[in-house]
Amino acid sequence: MRARNLAIFAAAAMAGVLVGSALGPRPASAVSREIIDLQHDVTALLQGQKDLATQMTQDHTVMKTLVEQSNDNVGKLNATMSAVQKSVQDVQANSGARLDTMSTQVQGLSDNLEEIKSLLGKLNQQIVDLQNTAQGIDAKVSGGAPSGAPTSNPGAASNGPGGVLSSSPAGGPAPSADTLYSNGLRDITSGKYDLARGEFQDYLKFYGDTDLASNAQFYLGEIAFSQKQYDQAVAEYDKVLTNYPKSFKLAPAHLKKGFALIDMGQKQAGIKELRDVIKRYPKTDEDQRARAKLKELGAPVPA
């Protein structure tokens, strides 16, 4: 038994020696190597941190540059959009005046065509009259009429369109009605408003009782409207409505009077005039234009 105990004690002592040797302090060379490795790790970590900071600085610089470029592009885009908006506003502001000018020109051309047709009819009638006169002269010559017998003068003074006034104005005879009216139409359609105004005023002065007098009066209103003299335009259109109650220019005169009132700041009066156009002249071009203007103004449109 004693021998067994001694063996156990010896084994325990040997195990203690082995464990003590394992847990005891390591050699100095091993510690130095670990410190060196740790220093390398710390150095690598510091270098990585430095590289990361450098990369972040570079990225920040790039981002700053991109933001500045984006701001510049946004500023340029805003300037471009402002220019486009201004152009659109200018086009909208001028479209109405251009449409009115085109309408005036189309009306002038239409009236010019009607005037040409009327002139052709007058020429045909004059040809017939000349033929009748020639036949009468031949009959008188064949019948032995005295050589001193008076004959009718086809060019006698008349007061109708195309005729010559019996009393000429100071400075010479007035131009014919056809000449004044045709010249006025030509000049208004080509934008020579001052010249056209004088010609239409002369037409009314010398031929104010002809069928085309109301047209000449209407075009005086159109000239004033085109030159943005809206108060004068209203006065000229009113003369058409008052002096020529059977004129086919009544609807255009009512319509353009409404436009002129609106443009001179009398919006309610202009709206009332446009509604009157819709009431008096349904299903006409003036009716459609009056409705379009009321919609543009945001005013109620009659059914």
Coordinates of C-alpha atoms in Angstrom, one line a residue, residues 25-284:
P25 CA 7.1 32.8 -18.2
R26 CA 7.9 32.6 -21.9
P27 CA 11.3 33.3 -23.3
A28 CA 12.2 36.9 -24.1
S29 CA 12.6 36.2 -27.8
A30 CA 9.0 35.1 -28.1
V31 CA 7.7 38.3 -26.4
S32 CA 9.8 40.5 -28.6
R33 CA 8.4 38.9 -31.7
E34 CA 4.8 39.4 -30.6
I35 CA 5.5 43.1 -29.8
I36 CA 7.0 43.5 -33.3
D37 CA 4.0 41.9 -34.9
L38 CA 1.7 44.1 -32.9
Q39 CA 3.6 47.2 -33.9
H40 CA 3.4 46.1 -37.6
D41 CA -0.4 45.6 -37.1
V42 CA -0.8 49.1 -35.5
T43 CA 1.3 50.6 -38.3
A44 CA -0.8 48.9 -40.9
L45 CA -4.0 50.1 -39.2
L46 CA -2.8 53.7 -39.0
Q47 CA -1.8 53.6 -42.7
G48 CA -5.2 52.2 -43.6
Q49 CA -6.9 54.9 -41.6
K50 CA -4.7 57.5 -43.3
D51 CA -5.5 56.1 -46.8
L52 CA -9.2 56.0 -45.9
A53 CA -9.1 59.7 -44.8
T54 CA -7.3 60.6 -48.0
Q55 CA -9.9 58.7 -50.1
M56 CA -12.8 60.4 -48.2
T57 CA -11.2 63.8 -48.9
Q58 CA -10.9 63.1 -52.5
D59 CA -14.5 61.8 -52.7
H60 CA -15.7 64.9 -50.9
T61 CA -13.9 67.1 -53.4
V62 CA -15.4 65.2 -56.3
M63 CA -18.9 65.4 -54.8
K64 CA -18.5 69.1 -54.2
T65 CA -17.5 69.6 -57.8
L66 CA -20.5 67.6 -59.0
V67 CA -22.8 69.5 -56.7
E68 CA -21.5 72.8 -58.0
Q69 CA -21.9 71.6 -61.6
S70 CA -25.4 70.5 -60.9
N71 CA -26.2 73.9 -59.4
D72 CA -24.8 75.6 -62.5
N73 CA -26.9 73.3 -64.7
V74 CA -30.0 74.0 -62.7
G75 CA -29.4 77.7 -62.9
K76 CA -28.9 77.5 -66.7
L77 CA -32.1 75.4 -66.9
N78 CA -34.1 78.0 -64.9
A79 CA -32.8 80.8 -67.1
T80 CA -33.8 78.8 -70.2
M81 CA -37.2 78.0 -68.8
S82 CA -37.7 81.7 -68.0
A83 CA -36.8 82.6 -71.6
V84 CA -39.2 80.0 -72.9
Q85 CA -42.0 81.3 -70.7
K86 CA -41.4 84.8 -71.8
S87 CA -41.4 83.8 -75.4
V88 CA -44.7 81.9 -74.9
Q89 CA -46.2 85.0 -73.2
D90 CA -45.0 87.2 -76.0
V91 CA -46.5 84.9 -78.6
Q92 CA -49.8 84.8 -76.7
A93 CA -49.8 88.6 -76.3
N94 CA -49.1 89.1 -80.0
S95 CA -51.3 86.3 -81.4
G96 CA -54.5 88.2 -80.8
A97 CA -53.1 91.3 -82.7
R98 CA -51.8 89.1 -85.5
L99 CA -55.2 87.4 -85.9
D100 CA -57.0 90.7 -85.9
T101 CA -54.6 92.0 -88.6
M102 CA -55.1 88.9 -90.7
S103 CA -58.8 89.1 -90.3
T104 CA -58.7 92.7 -91.5
Q105 CA -56.6 91.7 -94.5
V106 CA -58.9 88.9 -95.4
Q107 CA -62.0 91.1 -95.1
G108 CA -60.2 93.7 -97.2
L109 CA -59.4 91.1 -99.9
S110 CA -63.0 89.9 -99.9
D111 CA -64.4 93.4 -100.2
N112 CA -61.8 94.1 -102.9
L113 CA -63.2 91.1 -104.9
E114 CA -66.7 92.3 -104.4
E115 CA -65.7 95.8 -105.6
I116 CA -64.0 94.3 -108.6
K117 CA -67.2 92.3 -109.5
S118 CA -69.2 95.5 -109.1
L119 CA -66.8 97.4 -111.3
L120 CA -67.0 94.7 -114.0
G121 CA -70.8 95.0 -113.9
K122 CA -70.5 98.7 -114.3
L123 CA -68.1 98.3 -117.2
N124 CA -70.5 95.9 -118.9
Q125 CA -73.3 98.4 -118.5
Q126 CA -71.2 101.2 -119.9
I127 CA -70.4 99.0 -122.9
V128 CA -74.1 98.4 -123.4
D129 CA -74.8 102.1 -123.1
L130 CA -72.0 103.0 -125.6
Q131 CA -73.4 100.4 -128.0
N132 CA -76.9 101.9 -127.7
T133 CA -75.5 105.4 -128.1
A134 CA -73.6 104.3 -131.2
Q135 CA -76.7 102.7 -132.7
G136 CA -78.7 105.9 -132.0
I137 CA -76.1 108.0 -133.7
D138 CA -76.1 105.6 -136.7
A139 CA -79.9 105.8 -136.9
K140 CA -79.8 109.6 -136.8
V141 CA -77.2 109.8 -139.5
S142 CA -79.1 107.4 -141.7
G143 CA -82.3 109.4 -141.1
G144 CA -80.6 112.6 -142.1
A145 CA -80.3 114.3 -138.7
P146 CA -78.8 117.8 -138.9
S147 CA -75.1 117.9 -138.4
G148 CA -75.4 120.4 -135.6
A149 CA -77.9 118.3 -133.6
P150 CA -76.8 117.7 -130.0
T151 CA -76.1 114.2 -128.9
S152 CA -76.1 112.7 -125.5
N153 CA -72.8 112.7 -123.6
P154 CA -72.1 109.3 -122.0
G155 CA -69.5 110.9 -119.8
A156 CA -71.9 113.4 -118.2
A157 CA -71.5 114.2 -114.5
S158 CA -73.0 111.7 -112.1
N159 CA -72.9 111.2 -108.4
G160 CA -72.8 107.5 -108.2
P161 CA -69.8 105.2 -107.6
G162 CA -67.3 105.6 -110.3
G163 CA -68.9 108.8 -111.6
V164 CA -67.5 112.3 -111.7
L165 CA -68.9 115.0 -109.4
S166 CA -70.7 117.9 -111.0
S167 CA -68.8 120.3 -108.9
S168 CA -65.1 119.5 -108.5
P169 CA -63.4 120.2 -105.2
A170 CA -60.8 122.9 -105.0
G171 CA -57.5 121.9 -106.7
G172 CA -59.1 119.7 -109.4
P173 CA -61.6 116.9 -109.7
A174 CA -61.9 114.3 -107.0
P175 CA -60.7 110.8 -107.8
S176 CA -63.4 108.3 -108.8
A177 CA -65.1 106.3 -106.1
D178 CA -63.7 103.1 -107.4
T179 CA -60.1 104.5 -107.4
L180 CA -60.4 105.8 -103.8
Y181 CA -61.9 102.6 -102.5
S182 CA -59.5 100.3 -104.3
N183 CA -56.5 102.3 -103.2
G184 CA -57.7 102.3 -99.7
L185 CA -58.1 98.5 -99.7
R186 CA -54.7 98.0 -101.2
D187 CA -53.0 100.2 -98.7
I188 CA -54.8 98.8 -95.6
T189 CA -54.0 95.2 -96.6
S190 CA -50.3 96.2 -97.1
G191 CA -50.1 97.9 -93.7
K192 CA -50.0 101.5 -95.0
Y193 CA -52.5 102.6 -92.5
D194 CA -52.0 106.4 -92.6
L195 CA -52.3 106.4 -96.4
A196 CA -55.4 104.2 -96.3
R197 CA -57.0 106.4 -93.7
G198 CA -56.8 109.4 -95.9
E199 CA -58.2 107.5 -98.9
F200 CA -61.2 106.2 -96.9
Q201 CA -61.8 109.6 -95.4
D202 CA -61.8 111.1 -98.9
Y203 CA -64.2 108.4 -100.1
L204 CA -66.6 109.2 -97.3
K205 CA -66.3 112.9 -98.0
F206 CA -67.1 112.6 -101.7
Y207 CA -69.1 109.4 -101.9
G208 CA -70.7 109.0 -98.5
D209 CA -74.1 107.9 -99.8
T210 CA -72.8 104.9 -101.9
D211 CA -73.2 101.2 -101.0
L212 CA -69.5 100.9 -100.0
A213 CA -69.5 103.9 -97.7
S214 CA -70.2 101.7 -94.6
N215 CA -67.2 99.6 -95.6
A216 CA -65.0 102.6 -95.8
Q217 CA -66.2 103.7 -92.3
F218 CA -65.6 100.2 -90.9
Y219 CA -62.0 100.3 -92.2
L220 CA -61.3 103.6 -90.5
G221 CA -62.1 101.7 -87.3
E222 CA -59.8 98.8 -88.3
I223 CA -57.0 101.2 -89.0
A224 CA -57.3 102.8 -85.5
F225 CA -57.5 99.4 -83.9
S226 CA -54.4 98.2 -85.7
Q227 CA -52.6 101.3 -84.5
K228 CA -53.9 100.6 -80.9
Q229 CA -55.9 103.8 -80.9
Y230 CA -58.7 102.0 -79.2
D231 CA -60.8 105.0 -78.2
Q232 CA -60.7 106.2 -81.8
A233 CA -61.6 102.7 -83.0
V234 CA -64.7 102.6 -80.8
A235 CA -65.8 105.9 -82.2
E236 CA -65.3 104.8 -85.8
Y237 CA -67.2 101.5 -85.2
D238 CA -70.0 103.4 -83.6
K239 CA -70.4 105.4 -86.8
V240 CA -70.9 102.2 -88.7
L241 CA -73.6 101.1 -86.3
T242 CA -75.3 104.5 -86.2
N243 CA -75.1 105.7 -89.7
Y244 CA -75.4 102.5 -91.7
P245 CA -78.1 100.3 -90.0
K246 CA -78.4 98.0 -93.1
S247 CA -74.6 97.5 -93.7
F248 CA -73.3 94.0 -93.7
K249 CA -70.4 95.3 -91.6
L250 CA -72.7 95.6 -88.5
A251 CA -71.6 92.2 -87.0
P252 CA -67.8 92.9 -87.5
A253 CA -68.3 96.4 -86.2
H254 CA -70.0 95.2 -83.0
L255 CA -67.3 92.5 -82.5
K256 CA -64.3 94.8 -83.0
K257 CA -65.9 97.4 -80.8
G258 CA -66.1 94.8 -78.0
F259 CA -62.4 93.9 -78.6
A260 CA -61.4 97.6 -78.5
L261 CA -63.3 98.2 -75.3
I262 CA -61.5 95.3 -73.6
D263 CA -58.1 96.4 -74.8
M264 CA -58.7 100.0 -73.5
G265 CA -59.5 98.6 -70.1
Q266 CA -63.3 98.7 -70.2
K267 CA -63.6 94.9 -69.7
Q268 CA -67.3 94.8 -68.6
A269 CA -68.5 97.0 -71.4
G270 CA -66.5 94.9 -73.9
I271 CA -68.0 91.6 -72.5
K272 CA -71.5 93.1 -72.8
E273 CA -70.8 94.0 -76.4
L274 CA -69.5 90.5 -77.2
R275 CA -72.6 88.9 -75.6
D276 CA -74.7 91.2 -77.8
V277 CA -72.9 89.9 -80.8
I278 CA -73.7 86.3 -79.8
K279 CA -77.4 87.3 -79.3
R280 CA -77.8 89.3 -82.5
Y281 CA -75.6 87.3 -85.0
P282 CA -75.8 83.6 -84.0
K283 CA -73.9 80.9 -86.0
T284 CA -71.7 83.5 -87.7

